[in-house]
Short mmCIF file of C-alpha atoms in Angstrom, two decimals:
data_model
loop_
_atom_site.label_atom_id
_atom_site.label_comp_id
_atom_site.label_asym_id
_atom_site.label_seq_id
_atom_site.Cartn_x
_atom_site.Cartn_y
_atom_site.Cartn_z
CA MET A 1 72.42 156.72 122.03
CA SER A 2 70.45 155.62 125.03
CA HIS A 3 69.81 158.25 127.62
CA LYS A 4 70.52 156.99 131.13
CA LYS A 5 69.04 158.67 134.17
CA VAL A 6 71.31 161.53 135.18
CA SER A 7 72.02 161.93 138.87
CA SER A 8 72.05 165.38 140.39
CA LYS A 9 74.45 166.74 142.98
CA LYS A 10 73.49 168.80 145.99
CA LYS A 11 75.29 172.06 146.50
CA PRO A 12 77.93 171.47 149.17
CA SER A 13 77.32 173.25 152.43
CA LYS A 14 79.83 175.75 153.71
CA VAL A 15 82.60 174.41 155.90
CA ARG A 16 83.53 176.44 158.96
CA SER A 17 86.82 176.34 160.77
CA VAL A 18 87.68 177.73 164.15
CA GLU A 19 91.14 178.61 162.84
CA PRO A 20 91.75 181.42 160.33
CA SER A 21 92.62 179.95 156.96
CA VAL A 22 93.84 181.20 153.62
CA ALA A 23 90.98 179.24 152.02
CA ALA A 24 88.20 179.96 154.50
CA SER A 25 86.09 181.96 152.05
CA SER A 26 86.48 179.58 149.09
CA TYR A 27 84.11 176.94 147.73
CA TYR A 28 86.79 174.99 145.85
CA THR A 29 87.34 171.36 146.83
CA ASP A 30 91.02 171.93 147.56
CA SER A 31 90.02 174.65 150.02
CA LEU A 32 88.59 171.86 152.18
CA GLY A 33 92.05 170.35 152.25
CA PHE A 34 93.55 173.63 153.42
CA LEU A 35 90.84 173.96 156.08
CA ALA A 36 91.46 170.41 157.28
CA MET A 37 95.21 171.04 157.51
CA ASP A 38 94.78 174.28 159.45
CA SER A 39 92.30 172.71 161.86
CA ASN A 40 94.87 170.00 162.63
CA VAL A 41 98.07 172.05 162.44
CA PRO A 42 97.37 175.80 162.63
CA GLY A 43 99.40 177.67 160.03
CA LEU A 44 100.30 174.65 157.87
CA SER A 45 98.50 176.00 154.81
CA ASN A 46 100.64 179.14 154.94
CA ILE A 47 103.77 176.98 155.03
CA ILE A 48 102.63 175.23 151.86
CA LEU A 49 102.06 178.56 150.13
CA GLN A 50 105.47 179.80 151.22
CA LYS A 51 107.18 176.71 149.82
CA LEU A 52 105.44 177.36 146.50
CA ASN A 53 106.64 180.99 146.62
CA MET A 54 103.06 182.20 146.83
CA LYS A 55 101.59 184.89 149.05
CA SER A 56 97.93 183.90 149.13
CA TYR A 57 95.40 181.18 148.43
CA ALA A 58 94.14 183.31 145.54
CA GLU A 59 97.59 183.10 143.94
CA TYR A 60 97.57 179.32 144.47
CA ARG A 61 94.17 179.05 142.78
CA SER A 62 95.43 181.16 139.90
CA ALA A 63 98.31 178.73 139.39
CA VAL A 64 95.97 175.74 139.51
CA GLU A 65 93.78 177.41 136.91
CA GLY A 66 96.82 178.05 134.73
CA ASN A 67 96.37 181.82 134.89
CA SER A 68 99.74 182.76 136.38
CA LEU A 69 103.28 182.14 135.20
CA THR A 70 104.59 179.98 138.05
CA THR A 71 106.20 177.20 136.06
CA ASN A 72 109.09 176.58 138.45
CA PHE A 73 107.80 178.30 141.61
CA GLY A 74 111.29 179.74 142.04
CA ILE A 75 112.79 176.25 142.36
CA ARG A 76 116.23 175.86 140.81
CA THR A 77 117.28 172.28 141.61
CA TYR A 78 115.72 168.88 142.15
CA ALA A 79 117.07 168.80 145.72
CA GLU A 80 115.33 172.10 146.48
CA MET A 81 112.08 170.80 145.01
CA PHE A 82 112.06 167.65 147.14
CA GLN A 83 113.12 169.56 150.25
CA LYS A 84 110.24 171.99 149.84
CA MET A 85 107.84 169.10 149.43
CA GLU A 86 109.19 167.52 152.61
CA ASP A 87 108.94 170.79 154.53
CA THR A 88 105.16 170.79 154.09
CA TYR A 89 105.04 167.64 156.27
CA LYS A 90 107.42 168.98 158.91
CA PHE A 91 105.46 169.50 162.12
CA CYS A 92 105.35 167.66 165.42
CA VAL A 93 102.71 164.97 165.10
CA GLN A 94 102.17 164.98 168.87
CA CYS A 95 101.91 168.66 169.87
CA LYS A 96 101.26 170.02 166.32
CA LYS A 97 104.00 172.64 166.54
CA LEU A 98 105.66 173.91 163.38
CA PRO A 99 109.45 174.41 163.28
CA SER A 100 108.95 178.19 163.42
CA ARG A 101 107.33 177.84 166.85
CA LEU A 102 110.34 176.09 168.38
CA PRO A 103 113.28 177.84 170.07
CA ASP A 104 115.49 175.94 167.62
CA PRO A 105 113.69 174.92 164.38
CA ARG A 106 116.45 172.36 163.76
CA ALA A 107 115.23 170.39 166.78
CA MET A 108 112.50 168.82 164.63
CA ARG A 109 113.46 165.18 164.03
CA ARG A 110 111.97 162.58 161.70
CA CYS A 111 111.04 159.05 162.76
CA LYS A 112 113.94 156.90 161.58
CA ARG A 113 111.72 153.88 160.99
CA CYS A 114 109.02 155.30 158.73
CA GLN A 115 110.84 158.44 157.47
CA ASN A 116 107.42 160.08 157.41
CA ILE A 117 106.48 161.98 160.57
CA TYR A 118 108.30 164.45 162.80
CA TYR A 119 108.67 165.17 166.51
CA CYS A 120 109.89 168.32 168.19
CA SER A 121 111.37 166.48 171.17
CA SER A 122 112.09 163.04 172.55
CA GLU A 123 109.27 163.61 175.05
CA CYS A 124 106.71 164.06 172.29
CA GLN A 125 108.05 160.99 170.50
CA ARG A 126 107.69 158.85 173.64
CA GLU A 127 104.17 160.10 174.27
CA ASN A 128 103.13 159.39 170.69
CA TRP A 129 104.78 155.98 170.35
CA PRO A 130 101.82 153.87 171.64
CA ILE A 131 99.76 155.25 168.74
CA HIS A 132 102.51 155.55 166.16
CA LYS A 133 103.78 151.99 166.53
CA LYS A 134 100.47 150.72 165.12
CA PHE A 135 100.97 152.66 161.90
CA CYS A 136 104.72 153.11 161.53
CA ARG A 137 105.11 150.42 158.85
CA LYS A 138 102.19 151.75 156.81
CA LEU A 139 103.49 155.29 157.11
CA LYS A 140 106.81 154.11 155.70
CA VAL A 141 104.97 152.83 152.64
CA ALA A 142 103.13 156.15 152.32
CA ALA A 143 106.40 158.09 152.54
CA ILE A 144 107.90 156.04 149.70
CA ASP A 145 104.80 156.44 147.54
CA ARG A 146 104.76 160.19 148.14
CA LEU A 147 108.15 160.51 146.49
CA VAL A 148 107.79 157.87 143.78
CA GLU A 149 104.55 159.58 142.73
CA TRP A 150 106.78 162.17 141.05
CA LEU A 151 107.44 159.56 138.35
CA ILE A 152 103.82 159.96 137.23
CA PHE A 153 104.62 163.60 136.46
CA THR A 154 107.78 162.63 134.55
CA GLY A 155 105.86 160.04 132.52
CA ASP A 156 107.71 156.97 133.83
CA ILE A 157 104.51 155.76 135.49
CA PRO A 158 102.36 154.10 134.30
CA PHE A 159 104.25 151.58 132.20
CA PRO A 160 102.84 150.76 128.71
CA THR A 161 99.91 148.35 128.72
CA SER A 162 98.21 146.28 126.03
CA PRO A 163 94.58 145.55 125.10
CA TRP A 164 92.94 143.27 127.63
CA THR A 165 93.20 139.59 126.78
CA THR A 166 90.96 138.49 129.65
CA SER A 167 87.23 139.18 129.92
CA ILE A 168 86.39 142.11 132.15
CA THR A 169 84.15 139.85 134.22
CA ASN A 170 87.16 137.69 135.10
CA ILE A 171 89.27 140.54 136.47
CA LYS A 172 88.45 140.60 140.17
CA THR A 173 91.62 141.99 141.75
CA TRP A 174 94.66 144.04 140.82
CA GLU A 175 96.70 140.85 140.86
CA ASP A 176 94.46 139.56 138.06
CA TRP A 177 95.21 142.72 136.11
CA PHE A 178 98.98 142.50 136.69
CA ALA A 179 98.94 138.85 135.61
CA MET A 180 97.51 139.99 132.28
CA GLN A 181 100.45 142.36 131.61
CA GLU A 182 103.05 140.97 129.23
CA SER A 183 106.72 141.34 130.27
CA LEU A 184 105.69 142.97 133.55
CA GLU A 185 109.08 142.47 135.22
CA VAL A 186 110.87 143.96 132.21
CA LYS A 187 108.64 147.05 132.37
CA LEU A 188 109.24 147.44 136.10
CA ASP A 189 112.99 147.03 135.56
CA ALA A 190 112.92 149.86 133.01
CA ILE A 191 111.32 152.21 135.53
CA MET A 192 113.71 151.15 138.28
CA ALA A 193 116.73 151.83 136.05
CA GLY A 194 115.26 155.00 134.58
CA ARG A 195 116.93 158.40 134.70
CA TYR A 196 114.29 159.99 136.90
CA MET A 197 114.33 157.21 139.47
CA GLY A 198 118.05 157.93 139.84
CA ILE A 199 117.47 161.68 140.10
CA LEU A 200 114.76 161.11 142.68
CA TRP A 201 116.90 159.23 145.20
CA ALA A 202 119.98 161.35 144.56
CA ASN A 203 118.01 164.42 145.65
CA ALA A 204 115.22 163.21 147.97
CA GLY A 205 117.21 163.71 151.17
CA LYS A 206 116.13 160.30 152.46
CA PRO A 207 117.71 156.83 152.39
CA LYS A 208 116.84 154.93 149.24
CA PRO A 209 114.44 152.05 150.01
CA GLU A 210 115.13 148.48 149.02
CA ASN A 211 114.47 147.64 145.37
CA SER A 212 111.62 145.35 146.39
CA GLU A 213 109.95 148.24 148.23
CA LEU A 214 110.34 150.53 145.22
CA ARG A 215 108.88 147.96 142.83
CA GLU A 216 105.83 147.57 145.05
CA SER A 217 105.49 151.35 145.19
CA VAL A 218 105.55 151.58 141.39
CA LYS A 219 102.82 148.93 141.24
CA ARG A 220 100.67 150.73 143.83
CA LEU A 221 100.97 154.04 142.00
CA THR A 222 100.15 152.34 138.71
CA THR A 223 96.91 151.04 140.20
CA ASP A 224 96.16 154.51 141.58
CA PHE A 225 96.68 156.03 138.13
CA PHE A 226 94.36 153.55 136.42
CA THR A 227 91.65 153.58 139.09
CA ARG A 228 89.46 156.21 137.41
CA PRO A 229 89.41 154.87 133.83
CA MET A 230 88.98 151.31 135.04
CA THR A 231 86.17 152.31 137.41
CA ILE A 232 84.39 153.77 134.40
CA GLY A 233 85.02 150.57 132.45
CA PHE A 234 83.62 148.35 135.19
CA ALA A 235 80.61 150.67 135.48
CA LEU A 236 79.95 150.32 131.75
CA ASN A 237 80.01 146.56 132.17
CA THR A 238 77.83 146.61 135.31
CA PHE A 239 75.15 148.82 133.76
CA ARG A 240 75.26 146.92 130.47
CA VAL A 241 76.42 149.83 128.33
CA ASP A 242 77.82 148.18 125.20
CA PRO A 243 80.91 149.90 123.70
CA TYR A 244 80.82 147.42 120.81
CA GLY A 245 77.28 148.27 119.73
CA GLY A 246 78.02 151.94 119.11
CA PRO A 247 79.95 154.97 120.37
CA VAL A 248 79.65 155.67 124.08
CA THR A 249 79.70 158.97 125.95
CA ILE A 250 80.57 159.20 129.64
CA HIS A 251 80.08 162.34 131.73
CA VAL A 252 82.30 162.82 134.78
CA VAL A 253 80.36 165.28 136.93
CA GLY A 254 81.99 167.42 139.57
CA ALA A 255 85.36 167.11 137.84
CA SER A 256 88.04 169.42 139.21
CA HIS A 257 91.79 170.01 139.11
CA ILE A 258 92.18 166.52 140.60
CA GLU A 259 91.07 164.97 137.30
CA THR A 260 92.14 167.71 134.87
CA LEU A 261 95.34 169.44 136.05
CA ASN A 262 98.26 168.26 133.87
CA ILE A 263 96.01 165.64 132.27
CA ARG A 264 97.40 164.01 129.12
CA ALA A 265 95.43 162.89 126.10
CA THR A 266 96.47 159.30 126.81
CA ASP A 267 95.56 159.18 130.52
CA TYR A 268 92.28 157.33 129.92
CA ASP A 269 93.57 154.97 127.21
CA GLU A 270 93.25 152.00 129.56
CA LEU A 271 89.48 152.39 129.19
CA ALA A 272 89.76 151.68 125.46
CA LYS A 273 92.05 148.73 126.16
CA MET A 274 89.39 147.22 128.41
CA PHE A 275 87.14 147.00 125.33
CA PRO A 276 89.34 146.16 122.31
CA GLY A 277 87.49 146.96 119.09
CA ASN A 278 85.12 149.45 120.76
CA GLN A 279 83.20 151.90 118.58
CA GLY A 280 84.62 154.97 120.26
CA LEU A 281 84.55 156.33 123.82
CA GLU A 282 84.28 159.95 124.91
CA VAL A 283 84.93 161.01 128.50
CA VAL A 284 83.65 164.52 129.22
CA MET A 285 84.91 166.26 132.40
CA ILE A 286 82.30 168.71 133.68
CA GLY A 287 82.68 170.95 136.73
CA PRO A 288 83.33 174.54 137.82
CA GLU A 289 86.93 173.60 138.73
CA VAL A 290 87.89 171.98 135.42
CA VAL A 291 91.34 173.28 134.49
CA ASP A 292 91.65 174.58 130.95
CA GLY A 293 94.45 173.13 128.88
CA PRO A 294 95.32 171.52 125.54
CA VAL A 295 93.59 168.25 126.48
CA MET A 296 90.45 169.94 127.79
CA ARG A 297 88.88 170.26 124.36
CA PRO A 298 85.20 171.04 123.82
CA PRO A 299 82.84 168.03 123.90
CA LEU A 300 82.25 166.29 120.59
CA THR A 301 79.20 167.03 118.51
CA ALA A 302 79.93 163.93 116.42
CA TYR A 303 81.37 160.59 117.42
CA GLY A 304 85.07 160.18 118.10
CA PRO A 305 87.48 157.74 116.48
CA ARG A 306 86.78 154.03 116.88
CA GLY A 307 88.89 152.05 119.27
CA ARG A 308 90.07 155.12 121.16
CA VAL A 309 89.18 157.40 124.06
CA TYR A 310 88.53 161.08 123.42
CA VAL A 311 88.87 163.22 126.57
CA SER A 312 87.11 166.58 126.63
CA GLY A 313 86.05 169.08 129.26
CA TYR A 314 83.60 171.83 130.06
CA LYS A 315 83.99 174.36 132.89
CA SER A 316 80.50 174.65 134.31
CA LEU A 317 78.02 173.31 136.82
CA TYR A 318 76.44 170.17 135.45
CA HIS A 319 72.88 171.48 135.19
CA ASP A 320 74.14 174.52 133.26
CA PHE A 321 76.12 172.26 130.94
CA TRP A 322 73.03 170.10 130.39
CA GLU A 323 70.69 173.00 129.64
CA THR A 324 73.02 175.05 127.45
CA VAL A 325 75.06 172.36 125.70
CA VAL A 326 73.37 168.94 125.75
CA GLU A 327 69.78 170.11 125.24
CA ASN A 328 70.93 172.34 122.38
CA GLU A 329 72.61 169.31 120.76
CA ARG A 330 76.10 170.76 121.07
CA ALA A 331 77.22 167.57 122.81
CA ALA A 332 76.07 163.96 122.85
CA ARG A 333 73.75 162.74 125.58
CA PRO A 334 75.55 160.47 128.05
CA ASP A 335 75.29 156.72 128.23
CA LEU A 336 76.75 156.83 131.71
CA VAL A 337 77.20 159.57 134.32
CA VAL A 338 79.98 159.15 136.89
CA GLY A 339 81.02 161.14 139.95
CA PHE A 340 84.24 160.58 141.88
CA HIS A 341 84.69 161.57 145.51
CA PRO A 342 86.98 164.62 145.41
CA GLY A 343 88.95 163.69 148.51
CA ILE A 344 90.32 166.13 151.03
CA TYR A 345 93.79 167.10 149.92
CA TYR A 346 95.54 169.85 148.05
CA VAL A 347 96.85 169.46 144.53
CA LYS A 348 100.54 168.70 143.99
CA LEU A 349 102.07 171.40 141.85
CA TYR A 350 105.29 169.92 140.46
CA PRO A 351 107.51 172.37 138.63
CA SER A 352 108.99 171.55 135.28
CA ALA A 353 112.46 170.01 135.39
CA PRO A 354 114.70 172.48 137.25
CA VAL A 355 118.20 173.35 136.19
CA THR A 356 120.81 171.20 137.93
#
């Protein structure tokens, strides 16, 4: 295999917060999300931990790493699960107060238009309206997506796709990609009529959106799901790495729980469908936050099966992985090295299906 130039990553500098935080002493990427939340709404990270029935950030990290038995987080029903999710967004967007800091916690009211943000009083809502009115419609879309995203966990999203029938160079937009999907409306109808879509809106504690809004949400979340494998595919095409000439190895550096928690063996199959008849593709997740699991297998020492994607992982800093594994020929040298921006948000820990 050809050996492309491997980019290096600088060690991230420490992030300081003026507010005490459960994650203040951590270097994990999700700790940045906790720090950001606490700097905006003091105490919000502790609310999130409480809703997950956890006492500390260390316990949260243990769950993310799969080291603690927190399958259901004490959640018994779907309604309780969705309510706890919603409670993590319940603070006054104007004065930043949490319900616990109000004389009557029940005074917190949600915007009826977007169903997304809260106010502790009519005064705060009036003061915030000049800003909020610019984003209310978009926040409504975000609120819908936040709930429908659960269908990724249940396996309803994404819908089944087929090998690409259009050249990768001719796919410029997501609309081009959707146009390539056979029986798209039938697939969307199946998700809309699915069991878990019904469970979602029977227990979400919010009005069910219009069907047209839900269909668009499913499409948005489908694009979000496929963004990573398709980014890799377009990078292979851009840098002229030929999956038809021989097996290809891709390293994803700085991988974390964002890429590896609850990952399924089929999550990167769209990459293989971008190149029908490929000679085999291996995607190796490398990073100190890689979550161990059944899919996070060791990297291949030989080539994987033709026409498919083999996902593997290695919990390590990239330079350590390179020196101890690649240089000792315990893994193939990469044809492409990719790094995704980790984002600033905490991981969603969905429990398994609760008892109803």
